[in-house]
Tab-separated table of C-alpha atoms in Angstrom:
chain	number	residue	atom	x	y	z
I	1	UNK	CA	-7.462	-2.459	24.175
I	2	UNK	CA	-6.050	-0.061	21.627
I	3	UNK	CA	-6.456	0.208	17.872
I	4	UNK	CA	-3.182	-0.294	16.016
I	5	UNK	CA	-3.021	0.893	12.395
I	6	UNK	CA	-0.391	0.160	9.752
I	7	UNK	CA	0.240	2.049	6.537
I	8	UNK	CA	2.246	1.630	3.319
I	9	UNK	CA	4.968	-1.050	3.488
I	10	UNK	CA	4.390	-1.589	7.208
I	11	UNK	CA	0.813	-2.634	6.348
I	12	UNK	CA	2.100	-4.875	3.554
I	13	UNK	CA	4.694	-6.609	5.741
I	14	UNK	CA	2.270	-7.232	8.580
I	15	UNK	CA	-0.519	-8.150	6.194
I	16	UNK	CA	-3.353	-6.127	7.673
I	17	UNK	CA	-4.331	-2.463	7.960
I	18	UNK	CA	-5.697	-2.415	11.498
I	19	UNK	CA	-6.158	-4.587	14.577
I	20	UNK	CA	-7.289	-4.353	18.192
I	21	UNK	CA	-4.422	-5.105	20.553
I	22	UNK	CA	-4.492	-6.006	24.216
I	23	UNK	CA	-1.286	-4.568	25.623
I	24	UNK	CA	0.379	-4.100	28.971
I	25	UNK	CA	3.124	-1.890	27.502
I	26	UNK	CA	3.773	1.521	29.067
I	27	UNK	CA	5.363	3.057	25.984
I	28	UNK	CA	5.288	2.779	22.192
I	29	UNK	CA	8.642	0.926	22.303
I	30	UNK	CA	7.136	-1.570	24.745
I	31	UNK	CA	4.219	-2.166	22.378
I	32	UNK	CA	6.655	-2.680	19.485
I	33	UNK	CA	8.538	-5.304	21.528
I	34	UNK	CA	5.262	-7.127	22.290
I	35	UNK	CA	4.300	-7.131	18.618
I	36	UNK	CA	7.757	-8.295	17.484
I	37	UNK	CA	7.542	-11.243	19.884
I	38	UNK	CA	4.325	-12.411	18.204
I	39	UNK	CA	5.378	-13.515	14.719
I	40	UNK	CA	8.105	-13.155	12.093
I	41	UNK	CA	6.044	-10.689	10.001
I	42	UNK	CA	5.965	-8.218	12.917
I	43	UNK	CA	9.678	-8.773	13.506
I	44	UNK	CA	10.272	-7.945	9.821
I	45	UNK	CA	8.102	-4.821	9.897
I	46	UNK	CA	9.682	-3.454	13.090
I	47	UNK	CA	13.276	-4.583	12.433
I	48	UNK	CA	14.493	-0.977	12.156
I	49	UNK	CA	12.290	1.493	14.023
I	50	UNK	CA	14.531	4.387	12.938
I	51	UNK	CA	12.927	3.862	9.490
I	52	UNK	CA	9.452	4.214	11.004
I	53	UNK	CA	7.226	6.956	12.314
I	54	UNK	CA	4.489	6.661	14.917
I	55	UNK	CA	1.316	8.648	15.528
I	56	UNK	CA	-0.675	8.558	18.773
I	57	UNK	CA	-4.342	9.492	18.382
I	58	UNK	CA	-3.469	10.942	14.967
I	59	UNK	CA	-0.638	13.198	16.169
I	60	UNK	CA	2.999	12.486	15.279
I	61	UNK	CA	4.844	11.233	18.331
I	62	UNK	CA	7.908	9.148	19.156
I	63	UNK	CA	8.793	5.668	20.345
I	64	UNK	CA	9.569	6.796	23.907
I	65	UNK	CA	6.079	8.267	24.354
I	66	UNK	CA	3.767	6.804	27.035
I	67	UNK	CA	0.677	4.886	25.940
I	68	UNK	CA	-1.510	5.874	28.894
I	69	UNK	CA	-4.885	7.103	27.642
I	70	UNK	CA	-4.013	6.503	23.980
I	71	UNK	CA	-6.787	4.944	21.883
I	72	UNK	CA	-5.136	4.731	18.471
I	73	UNK	CA	-1.516	4.017	17.519
I	74	UNK	CA	-0.362	4.130	13.895
I	75	UNK	CA	2.936	2.925	12.446
I	76	UNK	CA	4.169	3.994	9.023
I	77	UNK	CA	7.274	4.887	6.991
I	78	UNK	CA	8.368	8.527	6.553
I	79	UNK	CA	5.666	10.375	4.643
I	80	UNK	CA	5.904	11.193	0.950
I	81	UNK	CA	3.113	13.658	0.232
I	82	UNK	CA	3.058	16.737	-1.963
S	1	UNK	CA	-9.109	28.309	4.836
S	2	UNK	CA	-9.975	25.067	3.112
S	3	UNK	CA	-8.488	21.553	3.177
S	4	UNK	CA	-9.789	18.895	0.819
S	5	UNK	CA	-8.554	15.308	0.592
S	6	UNK	CA	-10.198	13.492	-2.273
S	7	UNK	CA	-9.852	10.736	-4.835
S	8	UNK	CA	-11.489	12.706	-7.663
S	9	UNK	CA	-9.596	15.101	-9.951
S	10	UNK	CA	-9.967	18.831	-9.324
S	11	UNK	CA	-10.462	21.688	-11.775
S	12	UNK	CA	-7.445	23.910	-11.210
S	13	UNK	CA	-8.876	26.866	-13.144
S	14	UNK	CA	-12.210	26.770	-11.320
S	15	UNK	CA	-10.488	26.397	-7.938
S	16	UNK	CA	-8.270	29.422	-8.582
S	17	UNK	CA	-11.189	31.504	-9.865
S	18	UNK	CA	-13.148	30.765	-6.704
S	19	UNK	CA	-10.180	31.140	-4.345
S	20	UNK	CA	-10.286	34.319	-2.221
S	21	UNK	CA	-12.860	35.728	-4.642
S	22	UNK	CA	-14.837	38.753	-3.534
S	23	UNK	CA	-12.033	40.050	-1.328
S	24	UNK	CA	-10.436	43.410	-1.951
S	25	UNK	CA	-7.596	43.152	0.583
S	26	UNK	CA	-5.615	40.591	-1.452
S	27	UNK	CA	-2.734	41.930	-3.506
S	28	UNK	CA	-1.059	38.627	-4.316
S	29	UNK	CA	-2.180	35.116	-4.953
S	30	UNK	CA	0.270	32.227	-5.466
S	31	UNK	CA	-0.495	28.657	-6.426
S	32	UNK	CA	1.489	25.467	-6.828
S	33	UNK	CA	0.351	22.271	-8.536
S	34	UNK	CA	2.055	18.897	-8.091
S	35	UNK	CA	1.845	16.430	-11.015
S	36	UNK	CA	2.574	12.741	-11.445
S	37	UNK	CA	6.021	12.704	-13.071
S	38	UNK	CA	7.110	9.768	-15.210
S	39	UNK	CA	10.882	9.308	-15.056
S	40	UNK	CA	10.552	6.312	-17.369
S	41	UNK	CA	8.204	3.340	-17.421
S	42	UNK	CA	5.679	4.559	-14.853
S	43	UNK	CA	2.267	2.964	-15.411
S	44	UNK	CA	0.548	4.702	-12.529
S	45	UNK	CA	1.024	6.005	-9.015
S	46	UNK	CA	-0.987	4.996	-5.973
S	47	UNK	CA	-1.301	7.321	-3.008
S	48	UNK	CA	-2.321	5.943	0.359
S	49	UNK	CA	-3.247	8.185	3.275
S	50	UNK	CA	-4.426	8.086	6.872
S	51	UNK	CA	-8.049	9.280	6.873
S	52	UNK	CA	-8.672	11.561	9.839
S	53	UNK	CA	-5.050	12.327	10.569
S	54	UNK	CA	-4.487	13.636	7.034
S	55	UNK	CA	-7.133	16.359	7.349
S	56	UNK	CA	-5.968	17.290	10.863
S	57	UNK	CA	-2.287	17.452	9.876
S	58	UNK	CA	-2.929	19.573	6.788
S	59	UNK	CA	-5.295	21.815	8.748
S	60	UNK	CA	-2.605	22.417	11.381
S	61	UNK	CA	0.042	23.181	8.727
S	62	UNK	CA	-2.332	25.544	6.960
S	63	UNK	CA	-3.271	27.323	10.190
S	64	UNK	CA	0.433	27.824	10.935
S	65	UNK	CA	1.001	29.332	7.462
S	66	UNK	CA	-1.966	31.684	7.901
S	67	UNK	CA	-0.668	32.784	11.285
S	68	UNK	CA	2.958	33.328	10.227
S	69	UNK	CA	2.274	35.265	7.026
S	70	UNK	CA	-1.079	36.842	7.915
S	71	UNK	CA	-2.661	35.153	4.922
S	72	UNK	CA	-6.089	36.349	3.819
S	73	UNK	CA	-6.890	32.826	2.628
S	74	UNK	CA	-5.286	29.432	1.962
S	75	UNK	CA	-6.364	26.326	0.071
S	76	UNK	CA	-4.905	22.814	0.000
S	77	UNK	CA	-6.321	20.014	-2.146
S	78	UNK	CA	-4.553	16.632	-2.080
S	79	UNK	CA	-5.668	13.551	-3.972
S	80	UNK	CA	-5.242	9.872	-3.104
S	81	UNK	CA	-5.868	6.615	-4.929
S	82	UNK	CA	-4.628	5.705	-8.403
S	83	UNK	CA	-3.191	8.488	-10.589
S	84	UNK	CA	-1.843	8.304	-14.141
S	85	UNK	CA	1.326	10.080	-15.331
S	86	UNK	CA	0.606	13.773	-15.952
S	87	UNK	CA	-2.376	13.895	-13.588
S	88	UNK	CA	-2.611	16.552	-10.907
S	89	UNK	CA	-1.803	15.178	-7.438
S	90	UNK	CA	-2.322	18.246	-5.322
S	91	UNK	CA	-2.455	22.027	-5.219
S	92	UNK	CA	-1.899	24.793	-2.726
S	93	UNK	CA	-2.982	28.405	-3.067
S	94	UNK	CA	-2.192	31.347	-0.820
S	95	UNK	CA	-3.630	34.851	-0.780
S	96	UNK	CA	-1.845	37.695	0.975
S	97	UNK	CA	-1.481	41.438	0.943
S	98	UNK	CA	1.838	41.242	-0.912
S	99	UNK	CA	3.643	38.649	-3.022
S	100	UNK	CA	6.496	38.009	-0.551
S	101	UNK	CA	4.119	36.548	2.016
S	102	UNK	CA	2.139	34.603	-0.594
S	103	UNK	CA	5.270	32.963	-2.099
S	104	UNK	CA	6.856	32.152	1.263
S	105	UNK	CA	3.656	30.685	2.675
S	106	UNK	CA	3.162	28.499	-0.421
S	107	UNK	CA	6.720	27.132	-0.087
S	108	UNK	CA	6.228	26.523	3.617
S	109	UNK	CA	2.991	24.639	2.903
S	110	UNK	CA	4.716	22.484	0.281
S	111	UNK	CA	7.722	21.696	2.494
S	112	UNK	CA	5.486	20.620	5.364
S	113	UNK	CA	2.984	18.708	3.240
S	114	UNK	CA	5.848	16.634	1.818
S	115	UNK	CA	7.014	15.219	5.118
S	116	UNK	CA	4.341	15.965	7.751
S	117	UNK	CA	1.074	15.030	6.041
S	118	UNK	CA	0.420	11.263	6.165
S	119	UNK	CA	0.543	10.316	2.479
S	120	UNK	CA	2.602	7.513	0.939
S	121	UNK	CA	3.299	7.198	-2.764
S	122	UNK	CA	3.778	3.896	-4.525
S	123	UNK	CA	4.967	3.738	-8.128
S	124	UNK	CA	3.882	0.920	-10.401
S	125	UNK	CA	6.027	0.173	-13.460
S	126	UNK	CA	6.229	-2.811	-15.816
S	127	UNK	CA	8.881	-4.242	-13.454
S	128	UNK	CA	6.640	-4.090	-10.395
S	129	UNK	CA	5.633	-1.765	-7.593
S	130	UNK	CA	7.830	0.222	-5.192
S	131	UNK	CA	7.102	2.633	-2.362
S	132	UNK	CA	8.677	6.042	-2.931
S	133	UNK	CA	11.359	6.636	-0.293
S	134	UNK	CA	11.395	9.900	1.626
S	135	UNK	CA	14.388	12.096	0.797
S	136	UNK	CA	16.717	13.511	3.440
S	137	UNK	CA	16.533	16.919	1.750
S	138	UNK	CA	12.750	16.971	2.268
S	139	UNK	CA	13.292	16.614	6.006
S	140	UNK	CA	16.174	19.136	5.900
S	141	UNK	CA	13.925	21.626	4.081
S	142	UNK	CA	11.855	22.031	7.263
S	143	UNK	CA	14.779	23.476	9.195
S	144	UNK	CA	14.744	26.687	7.140
S	145	UNK	CA	11.355	27.604	8.625
């Protein structure tokens, strides 16, 4: 089980900020495919992953990264701080 | 080196008075303050962040600035939550031996905070709410460092 977090419009499209996910995916992309297969709202949120960023255990990563040992995955749009 | 992520306003004058105070090896201190800008019809801005990652990401950016420019001290304060037009969103301050290092480090901190610290701005106007889109030039700005 891993914690999956969503922020900004990703959170709005999916309709929740955080959930526990049982996954057999090896990579972030694999997890995204599993989520997209669930429901239309996930399909809508992950329609264009080039518009998204991913963090693994609170470090920026990429969609090819392996999930082995990861406890927390977060998906969000490009950041707009400052 | 200090990082603060908070909902409450901060007192810019008091922060700058306290910053790097008591040191005698600082010849230059630079600060930047980001404000909520109203380009027309903005009621308020909401800033969301990723608690935990935000502090880590800013801390790493700050540590890199200190290392590269041998800063004597650095301070980053970034707010989240609901902010009205004209309110202070965030500030950075750098203290160095000379002004060149202090200015460069402050710009570096700002460039990285814009696109590597997990904050998302949402603008609420009379017409509705919209997430602020990241700009390509903000990403491009990182390549100069």
